[in-house]
mmCIF file of C-alpha atoms and ligand atoms in Angstrom:
data_model
loop_
_atom_site.group_PDB
_atom_site.id
_atom_site.type_symbol
_atom_site.label_atom_id
_atom_site.label_comp_id
_atom_site.label_asym_id
_atom_site.label_seq_id
_atom_site.Cartn_x
_atom_site.Cartn_y
_atom_site.Cartn_z
ATOM 1 C CA UNK A 158 112.964 123.334 105.820
ATOM 2 C CA UNK A 159 110.633 122.393 108.660
ATOM 3 C CA UNK A 160 109.385 118.817 108.455
ATOM 4 C CA UNK A 161 106.137 118.778 110.385
ATOM 5 C CA UNK A 162 103.807 116.122 111.729
ATOM 6 C CA UNK A 163 101.347 115.592 113.297
ATOM 7 C CA UNK A 164 98.761 118.042 111.950
ATOM 8 C CA UNK A 165 98.540 119.961 115.265
ATOM 9 C CA UNK A 166 102.214 120.888 114.936
ATOM 10 C CA UNK A 167 101.697 122.089 111.373
ATOM 11 C CA UNK A 168 98.723 124.208 112.395
ATOM 12 C CA UNK A 169 100.607 125.772 115.335
ATOM 13 C CA UNK A 170 103.453 126.661 113.023
ATOM 14 C CA UNK A 171 101.145 128.144 110.378
ATOM 15 C CA UNK A 172 99.277 130.290 112.946
ATOM 16 C CA UNK A 173 102.568 132.019 113.782
ATOM 17 C CA UNK A 174 103.217 132.744 110.102
ATOM 18 C CA UNK A 175 99.681 134.049 109.583
ATOM 19 C CA UNK A 176 100.098 136.471 112.480
ATOM 20 C CA UNK A 177 103.126 137.833 110.628
ATOM 21 C CA UNK A 178 100.917 138.323 107.542
ATOM 22 C CA UNK A 179 102.702 135.724 105.409
ATOM 23 C CA UNK A 180 100.983 134.314 102.337
ATOM 24 C CA UNK A 181 101.076 130.568 101.753
ATOM 25 C CA UNK A 182 101.379 128.582 98.539
ATOM 26 C CA UNK A 183 100.584 124.884 98.824
ATOM 27 C CA UNK A 184 101.888 121.976 96.723
ATOM 28 C CA UNK A 185 100.214 118.654 97.611
ATOM 29 C CA UNK A 186 102.004 115.537 96.323
ATOM 30 C CA UNK A 187 102.219 111.792 96.779
ATOM 31 C CA UNK A 188 106.018 111.883 96.850
ATOM 32 C CA UNK A 189 108.497 110.057 94.589
ATOM 33 C CA UNK A 190 109.303 113.584 93.521
ATOM 34 C CA UNK A 191 110.648 114.565 90.107
ATOM 35 C CA UNK A 192 111.378 117.932 88.463
ATOM 36 C CA UNK A 193 107.673 118.326 87.574
ATOM 37 C CA UNK A 194 106.773 118.453 91.284
ATOM 38 C CA UNK A 195 109.689 120.783 91.988
ATOM 39 C CA UNK A 196 108.538 123.167 89.256
ATOM 40 C CA UNK A 197 105.301 123.592 91.231
ATOM 41 C CA UNK A 198 107.379 124.515 94.288
ATOM 42 C CA UNK A 199 109.228 127.059 92.147
ATOM 43 C CA UNK A 200 105.982 128.665 90.915
ATOM 44 C CA UNK A 201 104.728 128.776 94.495
ATOM 45 C CA UNK A 202 107.930 130.463 95.688
ATOM 46 C CA UNK A 203 107.533 133.257 93.149
ATOM 47 C CA UNK A 204 103.982 134.049 94.218
ATOM 48 C CA UNK A 205 103.931 133.489 98.011
ATOM 49 C CA UNK A 206 105.965 134.216 101.147
ATOM 50 C CA UNK A 207 105.917 130.600 102.321
ATOM 51 C CA UNK A 208 105.739 127.325 100.406
ATOM 52 C CA UNK A 209 104.189 124.294 102.062
ATOM 53 C CA UNK A 210 104.504 120.929 100.307
ATOM 54 C CA UNK A 211 102.889 117.739 101.522
ATOM 55 C CA UNK A 212 103.668 114.101 100.849
ATOM 56 C CA UNK A 213 100.926 111.585 101.459
ATOM 57 C CA UNK A 214 100.143 108.498 99.406
ATOM 58 C CA UNK A 215 96.399 108.670 99.815
ATOM 59 C CA UNK A 216 94.854 105.180 100.059
ATOM 60 C CA UNK A 217 91.305 106.355 99.300
ATOM 61 C CA UNK A 218 92.120 107.510 95.765
ATOM 62 C CA UNK A 219 93.475 104.141 94.606
ATOM 63 C CA UNK A 220 90.768 101.995 93.073
ATOM 64 C CA UNK A 221 93.344 99.216 92.705
ATOM 65 C CA UNK A 222 94.968 98.006 95.951
ATOM 66 C CA UNK A 223 97.954 96.640 94.034
ATOM 67 C CA UNK A 224 98.558 100.042 92.438
ATOM 68 C CA UNK A 225 98.584 101.576 95.950
ATOM 69 C CA UNK A 226 101.068 98.977 97.196
ATOM 70 C CA UNK A 227 103.339 99.404 94.161
ATOM 71 C CA UNK A 228 103.211 103.220 94.186
ATOM 72 C CA UNK A 229 106.868 104.372 94.420
ATOM 73 C CA UNK A 230 107.979 105.764 97.773
ATOM 74 C CA UNK A 231 111.277 107.595 98.311
ATOM 75 C CA UNK A 232 110.918 109.755 101.447
ATOM 76 C CA UNK A 233 114.620 110.478 102.079
ATOM 77 C CA UNK A 234 115.326 111.526 98.503
ATOM 78 C CA UNK A 235 112.122 113.627 98.479
ATOM 79 C CA UNK A 236 113.188 115.508 101.615
ATOM 80 C CA UNK A 237 116.596 116.162 100.065
ATOM 81 C CA UNK A 238 115.038 117.480 96.827
ATOM 82 C CA UNK A 239 112.534 119.723 98.591
ATOM 83 C CA UNK A 240 115.219 121.141 100.858
ATOM 84 C CA UNK A 241 117.423 121.830 97.833
ATOM 85 C CA UNK A 242 114.505 123.512 96.062
ATOM 86 C CA UNK A 243 114.083 125.877 99.034
ATOM 87 C CA UNK A 244 110.679 124.612 100.162
ATOM 88 C CA UNK A 245 109.853 126.130 103.596
ATOM 89 C CA UNK A 246 107.649 123.466 105.154
ATOM 90 C CA UNK A 247 107.080 119.797 104.402
ATOM 91 C CA UNK A 248 103.944 118.336 105.927
ATOM 92 C CA UNK A 249 104.314 114.566 106.268
ATOM 93 C CA UNK A 250 100.978 113.455 107.671
ATOM 94 C CA UNK A 251 100.089 109.997 108.903
ATOM 95 C CA UNK A 252 96.824 108.376 107.802
ATOM 96 C CA UNK A 253 95.417 109.334 111.226
ATOM 97 C CA UNK A 254 96.259 113.017 110.577
ATOM 98 C CA UNK A 255 94.303 112.954 107.324
ATOM 99 C CA UNK A 256 91.475 110.657 108.384
ATOM 100 C CA UNK A 257 91.148 111.069 112.182
ATOM 101 C CA UNK A 258 87.773 109.276 112.176
ATOM 102 C CA UNK A 259 88.891 106.510 109.793
ATOM 103 C CA UNK A 260 88.000 106.058 106.141
ATOM 104 C CA UNK A 261 84.690 104.228 106.386
ATOM 105 C CA UNK A 262 82.389 107.293 106.545
ATOM 106 C CA UNK A 263 84.031 109.966 104.450
ATOM 107 C CA UNK A 264 82.022 112.721 102.742
ATOM 108 C CA UNK A 265 80.726 112.352 99.195
ATOM 109 C CA UNK A 266 81.299 115.244 96.816
ATOM 110 C CA UNK A 267 78.861 116.205 94.056
ATOM 111 C CA UNK A 268 81.214 115.969 91.102
ATOM 112 C CA UNK A 269 78.445 114.975 88.678
ATOM 113 C CA UNK A 270 79.536 114.708 85.039
ATOM 114 C CA UNK A 271 83.209 115.252 85.899
ATOM 115 C CA UNK A 272 83.524 111.855 87.560
ATOM 116 C CA UNK A 273 81.579 109.933 84.940
ATOM 117 C CA UNK A 274 84.129 110.384 82.145
ATOM 118 C CA UNK A 275 87.792 109.631 81.384
ATOM 119 C CA UNK A 276 89.681 109.012 84.671
ATOM 120 C CA UNK A 277 86.374 109.046 86.551
ATOM 121 C CA UNK A 278 85.018 106.279 84.326
ATOM 122 C CA UNK A 279 88.144 104.126 84.317
ATOM 123 C CA UNK A 280 89.026 104.648 87.994
ATOM 124 C CA UNK A 281 85.713 104.545 89.874
ATOM 125 C CA UNK A 282 85.900 106.402 93.196
ATOM 126 C CA UNK A 283 89.283 107.924 92.358
ATOM 127 C CA UNK A 284 88.146 111.555 92.350
ATOM 128 C CA UNK A 285 86.118 111.109 95.550
ATOM 129 C CA UNK A 286 89.394 109.998 97.168
ATOM 130 C CA UNK A 287 91.277 112.940 95.674
ATOM 131 C CA UNK A 288 88.648 115.323 97.056
ATOM 132 C CA UNK A 289 88.702 113.661 100.479
ATOM 133 C CA UNK A 290 92.444 114.125 100.893
ATOM 134 C CA UNK A 291 92.669 117.584 99.331
ATOM 135 C CA UNK A 292 89.666 118.865 101.345
ATOM 136 C CA UNK A 293 91.384 117.774 104.567
ATOM 137 C CA UNK A 294 94.772 119.174 103.499
ATOM 138 C CA UNK A 295 93.213 122.497 102.478
ATOM 139 C CA UNK A 296 91.488 122.733 105.877
ATOM 140 C CA UNK A 297 94.808 122.169 107.641
ATOM 141 C CA UNK A 298 97.026 124.371 105.452
ATOM 142 C CA UNK A 299 94.467 127.040 104.390
ATOM 143 C CA UNK A 300 96.743 128.443 101.668
ATOM 144 C CA UNK A 301 96.108 131.503 99.500
ATOM 145 C CA UNK A 302 97.211 129.543 96.427
ATOM 146 C CA UNK A 303 97.037 125.872 95.498
ATOM 147 C CA UNK A 304 99.543 124.639 92.864
ATOM 148 C CA UNK A 305 98.519 121.807 90.555
ATOM 149 C CA UNK A 306 100.027 120.269 87.428
ATOM 150 C CA UNK A 307 98.272 120.384 84.063
ATOM 151 C CA UNK A 308 99.532 116.804 83.714
ATOM 152 C CA UNK A 309 96.467 115.761 85.755
ATOM 153 C CA UNK A 310 94.067 117.905 83.768
ATOM 154 C CA UNK A 311 90.799 116.379 84.930
ATOM 155 C CA UNK A 312 92.018 116.522 88.531
ATOM 156 C CA UNK A 313 92.506 120.297 88.140
ATOM 157 C CA UNK A 314 88.860 120.695 87.103
ATOM 158 C CA UNK A 315 87.684 118.390 89.898
ATOM 159 C CA UNK A 316 89.638 120.392 92.472
ATOM 160 C CA UNK A 317 88.250 123.688 91.131
ATOM 161 C CA UNK A 318 84.863 122.148 91.761
ATOM 162 C CA UNK A 319 85.930 121.021 95.256
ATOM 163 C CA UNK A 320 87.023 124.534 96.231
ATOM 164 C CA UNK A 321 83.735 125.925 95.019
ATOM 165 C CA UNK A 322 81.720 123.196 96.837
ATOM 166 C CA UNK A 323 83.596 123.807 100.098
ATOM 167 C CA UNK A 324 83.645 127.621 99.810
ATOM 168 C CA UNK A 325 87.445 127.772 99.854
ATOM 169 C CA UNK A 326 88.790 131.202 98.873
ATOM 170 C CA UNK A 327 92.106 129.726 97.631
ATOM 171 C CA UNK A 328 93.173 130.316 94.030
ATOM 172 C CA UNK A 329 94.138 127.363 91.869
ATOM 173 C CA UNK A 330 97.296 127.835 89.821
ATOM 174 C CA UNK A 331 97.746 125.311 87.029
ATOM 175 C CA UNK A 332 101.396 124.769 86.066
ATOM 176 C CA UNK A 333 102.674 123.334 82.759
ATOM 177 C CA UNK A 334 103.602 119.679 82.352
ATOM 178 C CA UNK A 335 107.337 119.036 82.587
ATOM 179 C CA UNK A 336 108.543 116.482 80.058
ATOM 180 C CA UNK A 337 111.586 114.311 79.462
ATOM 181 C CA UNK A 338 113.682 115.177 76.376
ATOM 182 C CA UNK A 339 111.706 112.761 74.202
ATOM 183 C CA UNK A 340 108.375 114.284 75.316
ATOM 184 C CA UNK A 341 107.302 111.700 77.905
ATOM 185 C CA UNK A 342 105.484 113.545 80.704
ATOM 186 C CA UNK A 343 107.419 113.231 83.961
ATOM 187 C CA UNK A 344 105.561 111.000 86.382
ATOM 188 C CA UNK A 345 106.379 109.088 89.552
ATOM 189 C CA UNK A 346 104.993 106.030 87.772
ATOM 190 C CA UNK A 347 107.718 106.225 85.091
ATOM 191 C CA UNK A 348 110.102 104.696 87.670
ATOM 192 C CA UNK A 349 108.183 101.451 87.331
ATOM 193 C CA UNK A 350 108.875 101.154 83.584
ATOM 194 C CA UNK A 351 111.510 98.763 82.277
ATOM 195 C CA UNK A 352 114.102 100.475 80.004
ATOM 196 C CA UNK A 353 112.433 99.279 76.791
ATOM 197 C CA UNK A 354 108.984 100.203 78.104
ATOM 198 C CA UNK A 355 110.316 103.619 79.072
ATOM 199 C CA UNK A 356 111.389 104.238 75.442
ATOM 200 C CA UNK A 357 108.094 103.034 74.004
ATOM 201 C CA UNK A 358 106.092 105.161 76.471
ATOM 202 C CA UNK A 359 107.012 108.219 74.416
ATOM 203 C CA UNK A 360 104.282 107.006 72.010
ATOM 204 C CA UNK A 361 101.753 108.911 74.160
ATOM 205 C CA UNK A 362 103.446 112.230 73.411
ATOM 206 C CA UNK A 363 103.792 111.206 69.746
ATOM 207 C CA UNK A 364 100.027 110.605 69.593
ATOM 208 C CA UNK A 365 99.293 113.987 71.221
ATOM 209 C CA UNK A 366 101.597 115.879 68.854
ATOM 210 C CA UNK A 367 100.014 113.993 65.942
ATOM 211 C CA UNK A 368 96.586 115.235 67.064
ATOM 212 C CA UNK A 369 97.951 118.777 67.284
ATOM 213 C CA UNK A 370 99.419 118.599 63.786
ATOM 214 C CA UNK A 371 96.393 117.024 62.137
ATOM 215 C CA UNK A 372 93.702 118.991 63.974
ATOM 216 C CA UNK A 373 91.226 120.710 61.679
ATOM 217 C CA UNK A 374 87.702 122.001 62.131
ATOM 218 C CA UNK A 375 85.157 119.246 61.538
ATOM 219 C CA UNK A 376 84.693 115.677 62.692
ATOM 220 C CA UNK A 377 87.286 114.223 65.090
ATOM 221 C CA UNK A 378 86.660 110.474 64.732
ATOM 222 C CA UNK A 379 89.426 109.779 62.195
ATOM 223 C CA UNK A 380 92.100 111.718 64.073
ATOM 224 C CA UNK A 381 91.297 109.853 67.300
ATOM 225 C CA UNK A 382 91.436 106.502 65.480
ATOM 226 C CA UNK A 383 94.807 107.392 63.973
ATOM 227 C CA UNK A 384 96.095 108.414 67.414
ATOM 228 C CA UNK A 385 95.013 105.014 68.786
ATOM 229 C CA UNK A 386 96.964 103.368 65.950
ATOM 230 C CA UNK A 387 100.083 105.331 66.965
ATOM 231 C CA UNK A 388 99.700 104.145 70.569
ATOM 232 C CA UNK A 389 99.356 100.532 69.418
ATOM 233 C CA UNK A 390 102.453 100.871 67.240
ATOM 234 C CA UNK A 391 104.348 101.732 70.457
ATOM 235 C CA UNK A 392 102.786 98.732 72.282
ATOM 236 C CA UNK A 393 100.690 101.040 74.434
ATOM 237 C CA UNK A 394 97.193 99.797 75.366
ATOM 238 C CA UNK A 395 94.856 102.776 75.465
ATOM 239 C CA UNK A 396 92.012 103.155 77.967
ATOM 240 C CA UNK A 397 90.939 106.215 76.018
ATOM 241 C CA UNK A 398 91.961 108.817 73.448
ATOM 242 C CA UNK A 399 89.545 111.721 73.603
ATOM 243 C CA UNK A 400 89.223 115.336 72.618
ATOM 244 C CA UNK A 401 87.163 117.481 74.963
ATOM 245 C CA UNK A 402 86.105 121.040 75.672
ATOM 246 C CA UNK A 403 88.993 122.381 77.779
ATOM 247 C CA UNK A 404 86.705 124.205 80.230
ATOM 248 C CA UNK A 405 84.000 121.586 80.819
ATOM 249 C CA UNK A 406 85.592 118.325 79.590
ATOM 250 C CA UNK A 407 82.485 117.637 77.485
ATOM 251 C CA UNK A 408 83.694 115.016 74.998
ATOM 252 C CA UNK A 409 83.588 116.293 71.425
ATOM 253 C CA UNK A 410 82.883 114.466 68.181
ATOM 254 C CA UNK A 411 83.648 117.566 66.129
ATOM 255 C CA UNK A 412 85.496 120.862 66.538
ATOM 256 C CA UNK A 413 84.391 124.304 65.392
ATOM 257 C CA UNK A 414 87.961 125.561 64.893
ATOM 258 C CA UNK A 415 87.596 128.210 67.663
ATOM 259 C CA UNK A 416 86.936 126.472 70.978
ATOM 260 C CA UNK A 417 89.825 125.760 73.362
ATOM 261 C CA UNK A 418 90.036 121.979 73.525
ATOM 262 C CA UNK A 419 92.167 119.357 75.242
ATOM 263 C CA UNK A 420 93.385 116.041 73.864
ATOM 264 C CA UNK A 421 93.576 113.479 76.667
ATOM 265 C CA UNK A 422 95.114 110.025 76.666
ATOM 266 C CA UNK A 423 95.348 107.199 79.201
ATOM 267 C CA UNK A 424 97.227 104.074 78.225
ATOM 268 C CA UNK A 425 98.988 101.114 79.761
ATOM 269 C CA UNK A 426 102.642 100.399 79.088
ATOM 270 C CA UNK A 427 102.934 96.900 80.499
ATOM 271 C CA UNK A 428 101.502 97.068 84.029
ATOM 272 C CA UNK A 429 101.913 100.827 84.343
ATOM 273 C CA UNK A 430 99.042 103.166 83.549
ATOM 274 C CA UNK A 431 100.116 106.554 82.181
ATOM 275 C CA UNK A 432 98.107 109.702 81.438
ATOM 276 C CA UNK A 433 98.900 112.846 79.486
ATOM 277 C CA UNK A 434 97.146 115.673 77.699
ATOM 278 C CA UNK A 435 97.680 118.661 75.437
ATOM 279 C CA UNK A 436 95.638 121.864 75.295
ATOM 280 C CA UNK A 437 94.865 122.753 71.692
ATOM 281 C CA UNK A 438 95.331 124.747 69.623
ATOM 282 C CA UNK A 439 98.746 125.062 71.281
ATOM 283 C CA UNK A 440 98.681 128.877 71.443
ATOM 284 C CA UNK A 441 95.696 128.603 73.855
ATOM 285 C CA UNK A 442 97.853 127.150 76.611
ATOM 286 C CA UNK A 443 98.440 129.555 79.510
ATOM 287 C CA UNK A 444 99.621 128.704 82.975
ATOM 288 C CA UNK A 445 100.211 129.651 86.601
ATOM 289 C CA UNK A 446 99.584 133.365 86.350
HETATM 290 P P1 AMP B 162 101.288 113.450 92.410
HETATM 291 O O1 AMP B 162 102.440 113.316 93.331
HETATM 292 O O2 AMP B 162 101.332 112.553 91.214
HETATM 293 O O3 AMP B 162 99.971 113.421 93.141
HETATM 294 O O4 AMP B 162 101.409 114.923 91.793
HETATM 295 C C1 AMP B 162 101.457 116.062 92.618
HETATM 296 C C2 AMP B 162 101.275 117.282 91.766
HETATM 297 O O5 AMP B 162 102.345 117.355 90.806
HETATM 298 C C3 AMP B 162 99.965 117.256 90.955
HETATM 299 O O6 AMP B 162 99.385 118.547 90.959
HETATM 300 C C4 AMP B 162 100.442 116.851 89.590
HETATM 301 O O7 AMP B 162 99.591 117.277 88.552
HETATM 302 C C5 AMP B 162 101.784 117.536 89.518
HETATM 303 N N1 AMP B 162 102.616 116.910 88.502
HETATM 304 C C6 AMP B 162 102.819 115.588 88.305
HETATM 305 N N2 AMP B 162 103.608 115.375 87.228
HETATM 306 C C7 AMP B 162 103.909 116.598 86.738
HETATM 307 C C8 AMP B 162 104.698 117.048 85.620
HETATM 308 N N3 AMP B 162 105.293 116.202 84.805
HETATM 309 N N4 AMP B 162 104.803 118.382 85.423
HETATM 310 C C9 AMP B 162 104.185 119.261 86.253
HETATM 311 N N5 AMP B 162 103.432 118.896 87.313
HETATM 312 C C10 AMP B 162 103.296 117.578 87.553
#
């Protein structure tokens, strides 16, 4: 695996591969890698000649400075895991590589409704930061395919919007959420949970599966309230439990029994904020194809 920085070195390397007609699949990450990240690398390997992963903990997408400082970092272990997974290139940019002119005058992206709800509402500015870093990374890597996890469902829709706003021809491939045996979605943030908190965090998956089991056409208020009760039983403090149109993320108060929908949850376990989602009905879910 080539570990490349600064950005000029990455670009030089990629030009050579392009001349040879190689296709590139790109997996952007913030590191502290787990099998969920590595599954994206695996999807990318199947569909491209070359896999480029990046690790960059992007300061502009953290609305909480403390969260940025506490974000887990494990560079050596990450390099080992990516090498073992057969990743071809790891781009390890510095802040200067990503923001050569600093961070005070970055572009603003017209995300409209998408950044007024759910993560956008609870983490103001977060999706602008995500777009800033991914726009820059996409300019540098210029991949054919961009691999994203369904785990960050709203982020997938935001980045679809980004590619359309910036005229990028890359295809987005959304890969399924990898879970621990008890259903907890794998996340770098799980490392920050104490053992008891880690066990209780499975309440998020319990609430999602409850919604799946109880879902019926008609009003959704009662099912959401019951899901909140499940979270509270597990000592989780919800920011939101919502059910939304899976294509537009319009929040729904009732379901017609036909539309593809997504149940989304964000909740705190102690100091750690966790998110998860489930596309419903379950047979609607289809991935990285
Ligand atoms: P992050 O490092 O958290 O920015 O995540 C990098 C990429 O990995 C994003 O596209 C995430 O959606 C994806 N990802 C994170 N957790 C999982 C998971 N449990 N399963 C699959 N993909 C994931």
